[in-house]
Amino acid sequence: MTEPAAVGVAEGGAHPAHDPVPNRIHAIPVRYPWRWVSAAAIAVLAAMALHGLVTNDQFQWPLVGRYLFHPNVIRGVGWTLWLTAGSMLIAVVLAVLLAVARGSENPVMRWVSWFYIWVFRGTPVYTQLVFWGLISVLYPRLSLGVPFGPDFIEFSTKDLIPASRGALLGLALNEAAYLAEIVRAGLQSVDPGQSEAAKALGMKNGSILRRIVLPQAMRVIVPPTGNETISMLKTTSLVLAVPFTLELQFATNAIGNRTFSPVPLLVVAAIWYLTITSVLMIGQYYLERHYGRGFDGHAAATTRSSHRGGRGRQSAINAAGTTHDPSPLDEVGGPPKAGTL
Amino acid sequence: MSPAAVAPMVELAEVHKAFGHHHVLRGINITVPRGSVCVVLGPSGSGKSTALRCINQLEEVSGGRVLVDGELMGYRETVHRGAPALQRLSPQEIAQQRSRIGMVFQRFNLFPHMTALGNVVEAQVHVAGRGRRQARERAEEQLAKVGLADHVGHYPSQLSGGQQQRVAIARALAMDPELMLFDEPTSALDPELVGEVLAVMRDLAESGMTMIVVTHEIGFAREVADQVVFMADGVVVEQGPPDHVLVTPREQRTQDFLARVL
């Protein structure tokens, strides 16, 4: 009798002694000729595009190189980054407050949150930015005090909210309205059993939110928030409306106009926006990994050897190596008492 | 020990619960003495889980009184316009009352973003106010007691159902509760994992913990319970020692139920 196993081992050759599968299949893989055809077609198209980019003098590549690290451009990158990071940070904090207020048992809080989202989501961000630019005209002086009564502290609006802060505030307040809805969806995605278990342990609403619900909601919140951050990166170019003129888009545009070479400066801006977006995407990957811990086989991979291929619950359990087949009762200690009764 | 001297651990007196027009509990009376095990049986929809959830105020009762260790749960007795009245306690006060009662859920409800150890440490630090180190030691000890000393660093998703439920029990016990509530603790488990959870519960009962267990495990009731309560359609149909309720039930509905499940 010829065993297929013997044939397999003979063919495989390498280390037949270690293979626990006696009749290992060495299958011939499925061939995908069309993949090769499509790859070739794409390669030709890519070469054409590259050729068009390199040989077209209108792009003025030497100019791109010269202005890529121009001080005004670098300063523009700095301001763009600051506006993006700063406004997102304010927006996230505000959004969590709005989302919690929206789900609050206090009707006043619910109504305030609803109204805020209605106003800031319902008007164009450009309009809001123009408004923040004009606030010092509307209210030349701001003061803290009793309405219709005495004032305690007074500020000049122009000093308190210069264009840079107006831009930051305008972007943040608008963004918070969108993020609030994302956070709300995240909070709703958490199994109600989680807060119930926390309540049963005697936890108070504040700690339940901070310790139990929000960390789990982050799994749902982070991906769309990453999306919003990348969108915000480019929305910062609208702060011209305030008017604030130091960020990347305006800085490159200004150089382009001055030197009568708009295209290479557009390329400079595009390169920088793409670079920042790439960095943000890397950051998002790590954030998602952090908040995904405990939800997939990933933690098993880091705490245990290197079993990474596993997906889903069962493989996570297997990867963790916590269960052993013979009898789960062994672990309890004591004789296995009548099973299911 | 004269029964009059010591207040029962749990007393449900004429408890009603209605969700809108849906009348789930229709006047429940159950008394659970300190250190005893009460098993609540009944067909699904009979209100037994709701009754359990009324004890730790996960459900607000619509009528009647719930007393734990002699203390009225969820309300304060006061006087309003010259007449005795009940005032709802604040969420903080209710949280305080709950912290003395442990609860184990059908679906485990472990915190998936924390390890087994983290799950058991959490409330010790954030409710009982223990130091991290002390909480950690206590958690390790408690996890060892339920046979999970080797799994402290695992996330719930890496544990089997039976192991998760044992973590949940350890999590509740680490708070030093006076009373443990079990809401169908083995109903979501694969049959071969039921035994390990029941074994832990049996040990707990032997250690003198007051327990109220909603379950379908008749064998567990017969073996461990001091008192069996049979509920149907929001009322207690029959209650008493397991030998009476399970072996020689008087009521037709109890007989029918037992004939179906046994």
XYZ file of C-alpha atoms in Angstrom:
603
model
C 0.000 0.000 0.000
C 1.407 3.343 -0.943
C 0.554 5.977 1.647
C -0.022 9.494 0.398
C 1.800 10.657 3.521
C 5.011 9.046 2.392
C 4.760 10.797 -0.952
C 4.108 14.122 0.784
C 7.100 13.763 3.055
C 9.322 12.764 0.200
C 8.205 15.804 -1.768
C 8.404 18.216 1.159
C 11.847 16.991 2.081
C 12.796 19.723 4.522
C 12.037 18.360 8.019
C 9.715 15.401 7.809
C 10.532 14.393 11.387
C 8.960 17.537 12.941
C 5.733 17.538 10.930
C 2.978 16.265 13.235
C 0.628 15.902 10.260
C 1.333 12.495 8.725
C -0.518 13.184 5.500
C 0.376 16.848 4.929
C -1.146 18.234 1.727
C 1.288 20.123 -0.458
C -1.351 21.674 -2.635
C -0.623 23.476 -5.881
C -1.867 27.059 -5.300
C -4.678 28.532 -7.379
C -3.265 30.638 -10.222
C -4.496 34.205 -10.696
C -3.371 35.271 -14.190
C -5.546 38.400 -14.159
C -3.676 39.763 -11.181
C -0.562 39.838 -13.296
C -2.400 41.469 -16.178
C -3.920 44.166 -13.949
C -0.584 44.740 -12.200
C 1.085 45.277 -15.553
C -1.628 47.710 -16.634
C -1.307 49.693 -13.382
C 2.473 49.761 -13.743
C 2.173 51.265 -17.211
C -0.308 53.900 -15.966
C 1.922 54.753 -12.997
C 4.935 55.123 -15.268
C 2.932 57.463 -17.501
C 1.874 59.580 -14.521
C 5.422 59.735 -13.185
C 6.724 60.643 -16.616
C 4.138 63.435 -16.790
C 5.193 64.744 -13.380
C 8.936 64.637 -14.019
C 9.126 65.873 -17.605
C 6.543 68.669 -17.351
C 8.571 71.825 -16.726
C 5.507 73.623 -15.436
C 5.930 71.816 -12.122
C 9.310 73.545 -11.691
C 10.709 70.865 -9.403
C 13.832 72.844 -8.483
C 11.517 75.548 -7.071
C 9.615 72.927 -5.071
C 12.919 71.830 -3.573
C 13.947 75.382 -2.789
C 10.718 76.353 -1.019
C 9.970 73.038 0.726
C 11.942 74.161 3.796
C 11.550 77.929 3.361
C 11.189 79.613 6.809
C 7.708 80.922 5.998
C 6.623 77.452 4.917
C 8.040 75.811 8.030
C 6.342 78.438 10.178
C 3.138 77.699 8.255
C 3.501 73.998 9.013
C 3.995 74.868 12.680
C 0.857 77.009 12.837
C -1.179 74.442 10.933
C -0.079 71.732 13.334
C -0.835 73.924 16.349
C -4.276 74.866 15.051
C -5.088 71.234 14.251
C -3.836 69.758 17.513
C -5.076 72.615 19.711
C -8.548 72.804 18.234
C -8.998 69.025 18.260
C -7.920 68.838 21.875
C -10.386 71.517 22.970
C -13.045 69.954 20.752
C -12.610 66.451 22.215
C -12.957 67.692 25.801
C -15.965 69.807 24.904
C -17.483 66.984 22.878
C -17.316 64.541 25.792
C -19.051 67.116 28.014
C -21.698 67.730 25.342
C -22.271 64.011 24.779
C -22.616 63.342 28.498
C -24.936 66.329 28.858
C -26.970 65.022 25.936
C -27.509 61.707 27.699
C -27.971 63.284 31.116
C -31.071 62.903 33.249
C -30.993 66.657 33.777
C -33.333 68.185 31.165
C -31.552 71.560 31.268
C -28.239 69.925 30.344
C -29.881 67.908 27.579
C -31.436 71.013 26.116
C -28.216 73.063 26.303
C -26.289 70.312 24.547
C -28.914 69.950 21.853
C -28.957 73.704 21.265
C -25.167 73.930 21.035
C -24.979 71.140 18.475
C -27.870 72.649 16.540
C -26.176 76.052 16.262
C -22.579 74.997 15.611
C -23.379 72.142 13.255
C -26.046 74.139 11.522
C -23.886 77.045 10.337
C -20.866 76.931 8.009
C -17.498 76.874 9.724
C -16.438 79.734 7.423
C -19.261 81.908 8.778
C -18.271 81.034 12.341
C -14.641 81.929 11.649
C -15.635 85.318 10.217
C -17.737 85.844 13.328
C -14.791 85.113 15.636
C -12.748 87.595 13.646
C -15.418 90.228 14.192
C -16.024 89.545 17.867
C -13.823 92.408 18.985
C -15.970 94.725 16.879
C -19.170 93.269 18.325
C -17.946 93.284 21.926
C -14.903 95.581 22.289
C -14.726 94.789 26.006
C -15.496 91.538 27.830
C -16.143 91.459 31.541
C -16.959 89.034 34.319
C -19.647 90.201 36.670
C -23.318 90.141 37.576
C -25.637 90.622 34.581
C -27.034 94.198 34.768
C -24.875 94.606 37.877
C -21.261 95.419 38.688
C -18.282 93.969 36.805
C -15.365 92.277 38.569
C -12.778 91.851 35.816
C -12.673 93.463 32.417
C -10.691 92.528 29.307
C -10.121 94.124 25.971
C -11.497 91.628 23.482
C -8.726 92.356 20.992
C -6.107 91.336 23.585
C -8.052 88.362 24.862
C -8.953 86.953 21.454
C -6.337 87.874 18.839
C -6.676 86.323 15.386
C -4.716 83.206 16.314
C -6.973 82.435 19.282
C -10.056 83.368 17.285
C -9.007 80.832 14.679
C -8.335 78.164 17.312
C -11.622 78.832 19.093
C -13.631 78.973 15.890
C -12.301 75.639 14.672
C -12.630 73.983 18.087
C -16.196 75.088 18.829
C -17.393 73.988 15.414
C -15.596 70.677 15.609
C -16.940 69.943 19.104
C -20.464 69.814 17.718
C -19.537 67.082 15.241
C -17.377 65.183 17.708
C -20.162 65.283 20.294
C -22.280 63.138 18.009
C -19.376 60.740 17.486
C -18.810 60.484 21.241
C -22.531 59.972 21.813
C -22.528 57.088 19.339
C -19.476 55.681 21.132
C -21.101 55.871 24.550
C -24.228 54.205 23.211
C -22.172 51.387 21.712
C -21.064 50.160 25.133
C -23.119 47.246 26.451
C -25.504 48.533 29.174
C -24.477 45.477 31.196
C -21.146 47.236 31.759
C -22.577 50.165 33.688
C -24.960 47.791 35.432
C -22.060 45.668 36.679
C -20.222 48.803 37.765
C -23.335 50.097 39.555
C -23.779 46.774 41.327
C -20.221 47.162 42.622
C -21.227 50.509 44.118
C -19.431 52.724 41.601
C -20.743 56.248 41.177
C -21.851 57.661 37.831
C -18.715 59.773 37.404
C -16.301 56.885 37.870
C -18.478 54.564 35.787
C -18.145 57.023 32.913
C -14.419 57.624 33.359
C -13.255 54.141 34.247
C -15.686 51.793 32.513
C -17.776 53.316 29.732
C -15.511 55.921 28.128
C -12.452 53.644 27.734
C -14.639 51.127 25.919
C -16.394 53.788 23.872
C -12.984 54.967 22.642
C -12.812 51.934 20.391
C -15.751 53.332 18.475
C -14.764 56.985 18.916
C -11.138 56.891 17.738
C -11.499 55.892 14.059
C -13.999 58.630 13.087
C -12.098 61.108 15.279
C -8.926 60.311 13.338
C -10.923 61.032 10.242
C -12.082 64.330 11.733
C -8.492 65.231 12.676
C -7.273 64.725 9.133
C -10.229 66.733 7.905
C -9.391 69.443 10.456
C -5.807 69.573 9.179
C -7.147 70.854 5.901
C -9.975 72.930 7.372
C -7.294 75.050 9.068
C -6.721 76.624 5.639
C -10.095 78.365 6.146
C -8.839 80.493 9.041
C -8.036 83.090 6.408
C -11.638 84.089 7.156
C -10.733 85.322 10.662
C -8.323 86.616 9.100
C -5.354 84.590 10.236
C -2.642 84.307 7.606
C 0.305 82.360 8.976
C -0.799 78.800 8.346
C 0.537 76.541 5.604
C -1.993 77.080 2.835
C -1.835 80.869 3.009
C 1.951 80.925 3.478
C 2.614 78.817 0.358
C -0.040 80.640 -1.614
C 1.549 83.986 -0.744
C 4.976 82.850 -1.942
C 3.401 81.406 -5.080
C 1.689 84.692 -5.893
C 4.809 86.717 -5.184
C 7.044 84.573 -7.408
C 4.392 84.022 -10.108
C 4.812 80.265 -9.625
C 1.628 78.956 -8.003
C 2.006 75.342 -9.095
C 5.309 74.450 -7.356
C 4.074 76.080 -4.146
C 0.842 74.102 -4.361
C 3.017 71.010 -4.624
C 4.975 72.158 -1.560
C 1.742 72.535 0.418
C 0.479 69.158 -0.804
C 3.724 67.435 0.223
C 3.472 68.873 3.727
C -0.223 68.051 4.148
C 0.435 64.489 2.984
C 3.376 64.134 5.355
C 1.365 65.319 8.363
C -1.565 63.104 7.394
C 0.763 60.110 7.266
C 2.090 60.878 10.748
C -1.487 61.252 12.024
C -2.417 57.902 10.530
C 0.455 56.251 12.363
C -0.685 57.891 15.603
C -4.222 56.683 14.981
C -2.989 53.128 14.496
C -1.374 53.121 17.926
C -4.380 54.765 19.576
C -6.673 52.142 18.090
C -4.365 49.409 19.272
C -4.292 50.874 22.775
C -8.069 51.079 23.129
C -8.574 47.752 21.384
C -6.761 45.859 24.120
C -8.802 43.081 25.577
C -11.141 43.082 22.573
C -9.195 40.804 20.228
C -6.351 38.318 20.183
C -3.868 41.161 20.231
C -3.051 41.197 23.946
C -2.414 37.492 23.736
C 0.191 38.168 21.104
C 2.053 40.648 23.250
C 1.874 38.809 26.558
C 2.498 35.384 25.121
C 4.972 34.143 22.536
C 4.090 35.130 19.002
C 0.752 33.674 18.111
C -0.550 36.529 16.012
C -2.569 34.928 13.272
C -5.538 34.244 15.519
C -8.750 36.108 15.023
C -11.877 36.161 17.121
C -12.684 34.901 20.547
C -11.913 31.230 20.342
C -8.445 31.753 18.915
C -7.824 34.401 21.554
C -8.678 31.844 24.202
C -6.482 29.268 22.540
C -3.642 31.737 22.131
C -3.780 32.617 25.786
C -3.451 28.949 26.591
C -5.687 29.354 29.608
C -7.903 26.366 29.030
C -6.782 22.818 29.033
C -9.002 20.194 27.598
C -9.111 17.376 30.181
C -11.438 18.851 32.772
C -12.158 22.427 33.724
C -13.134 21.164 37.160
C -9.528 20.394 37.994
C -8.817 24.064 38.463
C -11.464 24.567 41.076
C -9.792 22.068 43.296
C -11.696 19.376 45.084
C -13.405 16.439 43.474
C -15.565 17.132 40.440
C -19.023 17.207 41.917
C -22.047 16.132 39.962
C -21.735 18.076 36.744
C -24.823 19.743 35.336
C -26.998 18.096 37.967
C -30.532 32.634 68.212
C -34.052 33.948 68.435
C -35.315 35.153 65.057
C -36.679 38.336 66.602
C -33.270 39.458 67.847
C -31.549 39.516 64.459
C -33.033 41.257 61.441
C -33.180 39.011 58.385
C -30.521 39.779 55.769
C -33.122 40.456 53.120
C -36.791 41.181 53.429
C -39.075 41.852 50.490
C -42.472 43.034 51.726
C -45.361 43.336 49.268
C -42.977 44.380 46.504
C -44.574 45.518 43.264
C -42.781 46.460 40.066
C -44.474 47.843 36.988
C -42.801 48.928 33.768
C -45.476 51.297 32.511
C -48.603 49.136 32.300
C -46.568 45.942 32.404
C -47.035 44.651 35.949
C -44.030 42.366 36.510
C -44.050 41.850 40.273
C -47.438 41.644 41.956
C -46.738 41.738 45.657
C -43.707 39.609 46.522
C -42.901 38.537 50.089
C -39.565 36.840 50.633
C -37.462 36.702 53.789
C -33.882 35.475 53.673
C -32.212 34.879 57.059
C -28.566 35.766 57.539
C -26.180 33.047 56.348
C -28.777 31.134 54.396
C -29.100 30.285 50.719
C -32.315 31.091 48.915
C -32.824 29.685 45.427
C -35.466 31.295 43.256
C -36.981 29.092 40.559
C -39.616 29.741 37.990
C -40.399 29.849 34.294
C -38.863 32.678 32.277
C -40.881 35.860 32.547
C -42.012 35.000 36.054
C -40.256 38.109 37.445
C -37.518 36.329 39.385
C -34.660 38.343 37.861
C -36.586 41.569 38.388
C -37.116 40.670 42.041
C -33.365 40.132 42.396
C -32.580 43.450 40.711
C -34.976 45.251 43.040
C -32.878 44.162 46.001
C -29.809 46.152 44.924
C -31.885 48.883 43.305
C -30.901 48.176 39.722
C -34.677 48.422 39.445
C -36.608 50.989 41.414
C -39.509 49.260 43.150
C -42.980 50.615 42.386
C -44.532 49.547 45.671
C -43.692 47.798 48.915
C -40.426 47.707 50.826
C -37.023 46.162 50.299
C -34.929 45.861 53.457
C -31.352 44.653 53.531
C -29.971 44.006 56.990
C -32.863 46.028 58.350
C -32.073 49.046 56.168
C -34.648 50.364 53.717
C -33.191 50.244 50.198
C -33.465 53.146 47.787
C -35.591 55.415 49.965
C -35.536 57.456 53.132
C -38.552 57.624 55.423
C -39.556 61.211 55.927
C -42.550 63.427 56.513
C -44.119 65.415 53.724
C -46.935 67.895 54.535
C -47.553 66.199 57.838
C -47.851 62.693 56.415
C -45.220 59.954 56.370
C -43.592 59.728 52.949
C -40.668 58.161 51.137
C -37.944 60.227 49.516
C -35.730 58.713 46.848
C -32.089 58.520 47.903
C -29.480 60.307 45.802
C -27.484 58.228 43.283
C -24.460 58.498 45.593
C -26.399 57.146 48.572
C -27.774 54.288 46.496
C -24.248 53.493 45.267
C -23.211 53.336 48.915
C -25.992 50.857 49.686
C -25.094 48.735 46.676
C -21.450 48.464 47.648
C -22.444 46.043 50.449
C -24.186 43.692 48.017
C -22.365 41.605 45.459
C -24.009 40.642 42.197
C -23.153 38.113 39.526
C -24.811 38.382 36.129
C -25.887 35.859 33.540
C -23.620 37.469 30.917
C -20.659 37.892 33.342
C -20.334 41.613 32.448
C -16.614 41.656 33.107
C -14.882 44.853 32.052
C -13.301 43.744 28.753
C -10.604 46.446 28.731
C -9.154 45.254 32.032
C -7.360 42.048 32.935
C -8.887 39.594 35.383
C -6.799 41.256 38.093
C -7.859 44.743 36.950
C -11.499 43.695 37.130
C -11.153 42.596 40.731
C -9.020 45.595 41.750
C -11.248 48.270 40.188
C -14.064 48.695 42.720
C -11.763 48.026 45.666
C -9.796 51.140 44.733
C -12.569 53.340 43.372
C -15.377 52.400 45.749
C -13.876 50.899 48.904
C -10.943 53.340 48.771
C -8.277 50.725 49.342
C -4.689 51.323 48.309
C -3.571 49.827 44.998
C -1.209 47.408 46.624
C -3.667 46.156 49.186
C -6.352 45.823 46.510
C -3.973 43.911 44.312
C -3.066 41.454 47.046
C -6.707 40.968 47.904
C -7.553 40.434 44.225
C -4.836 37.826 43.799
C -6.008 36.019 46.907
C -9.628 36.089 45.749
C -8.767 34.895 42.233
C -6.733 32.066 43.720
C -9.772 31.069 45.779
C -11.854 30.587 42.642
C -9.021 28.610 41.037
C -7.684 31.304 38.708
C -4.295 32.100 40.238
C -2.636 31.454 36.879
C -4.904 33.752 34.905
C -4.678 37.083 36.725
C -3.048 38.779 33.718
C -5.543 37.592 31.135
C -8.212 39.708 29.533
C -11.794 38.389 29.656
C -11.698 37.650 25.925
C -8.893 35.178 26.616
C -10.893 33.256 29.211
C -13.591 30.633 28.824
C -17.123 31.404 29.993
C -16.685 29.447 33.196
C -13.444 31.241 33.983
C -15.057 34.613 33.265
C -17.923 33.867 35.599
C -15.479 32.870 38.338
C -13.628 36.181 37.848
C -16.994 37.916 38.191
C -17.610 36.096 41.471
C -14.126 37.028 42.716
C -14.767 40.640 41.698
C -17.918 40.751 43.819
C -16.368 38.936 46.785
C -13.351 41.246 46.926
C -15.717 43.975 48.137
C -16.545 41.928 51.257
C -20.294 41.876 50.596
C -22.794 40.818 53.233
C -25.041 39.401 50.585
C -24.491 37.858 47.156
C -27.055 37.936 44.368
C -26.717 35.500 41.461
C -28.807 36.179 38.371
C -28.825 32.942 36.370
C -25.053 32.602 36.738
C -24.760 29.423 34.661
C -27.389 30.025 31.963
C -24.916 31.466 29.437
C -22.345 28.710 29.928
C -21.599 25.687 27.818
C -22.869 22.606 29.701
C -19.381 21.309 30.495
C -18.462 24.611 32.194
C -21.474 24.803 34.512
C -19.931 22.512 37.114
C -16.903 24.689 37.868
C -19.065 27.738 38.607
C -21.523 25.787 40.746
C -18.583 24.331 42.680
C -17.386 27.825 43.567
C -20.902 28.824 44.599
C -21.241 25.714 46.726
C -17.995 26.543 48.523
C -19.239 30.053 49.092
C -22.498 28.785 50.583
C -20.569 26.490 52.906
C -18.513 29.457 54.099
C -21.714 31.010 55.431
C -22.417 33.700 52.835
C -26.011 34.821 52.490
C -26.966 34.087 48.898
C -29.973 34.570 46.676
C -29.646 32.541 43.497
C -31.942 32.768 40.502
C -31.262 29.636 38.493
C -32.624 26.723 36.532
C -30.243 24.267 38.187
C -32.709 22.180 40.213
C -29.934 19.892 41.451
C -28.056 22.844 42.919
C -31.239 24.024 44.635
C -31.873 20.628 46.177
C -28.319 20.281 47.403
C -27.410 23.772 48.594
C -30.581 25.764 49.250
C -32.014 26.346 52.693
C -35.074 27.805 51.118
C -36.593 27.479 47.643
C -38.926 30.099 46.240
C -41.027 29.195 43.240
C -42.297 32.170 41.266
C -44.724 32.409 38.374
C -46.469 35.379 36.767
C -45.015 37.878 39.211
C -46.088 36.166 42.405
C -44.515 33.698 44.804
C -46.442 30.503 44.225
C -44.758 28.390 46.845
C -41.781 28.661 49.149
C -40.136 26.524 51.786
C -37.359 24.001 52.346
C -36.194 22.236 49.162
C -37.653 18.932 50.293
C -41.121 20.459 50.360
C -41.026 22.615 47.266
C -39.000 20.305 45.040
C -40.062 16.871 46.241
C -43.624 17.283 47.482
C -44.914 20.521 45.960
C -48.464 21.415 46.910
C -49.255 23.790 44.090
C -50.243 22.583 40.637
C -48.050 25.226 38.904
C -44.962 24.089 40.822
C -45.693 20.471 39.934
C -46.098 21.355 36.261
C -42.843 23.335 36.200
C -40.843 20.619 37.911
C -42.313 17.974 35.609
C -41.072 20.016 32.658
C -37.527 20.729 33.865
C -36.686 17.452 35.564
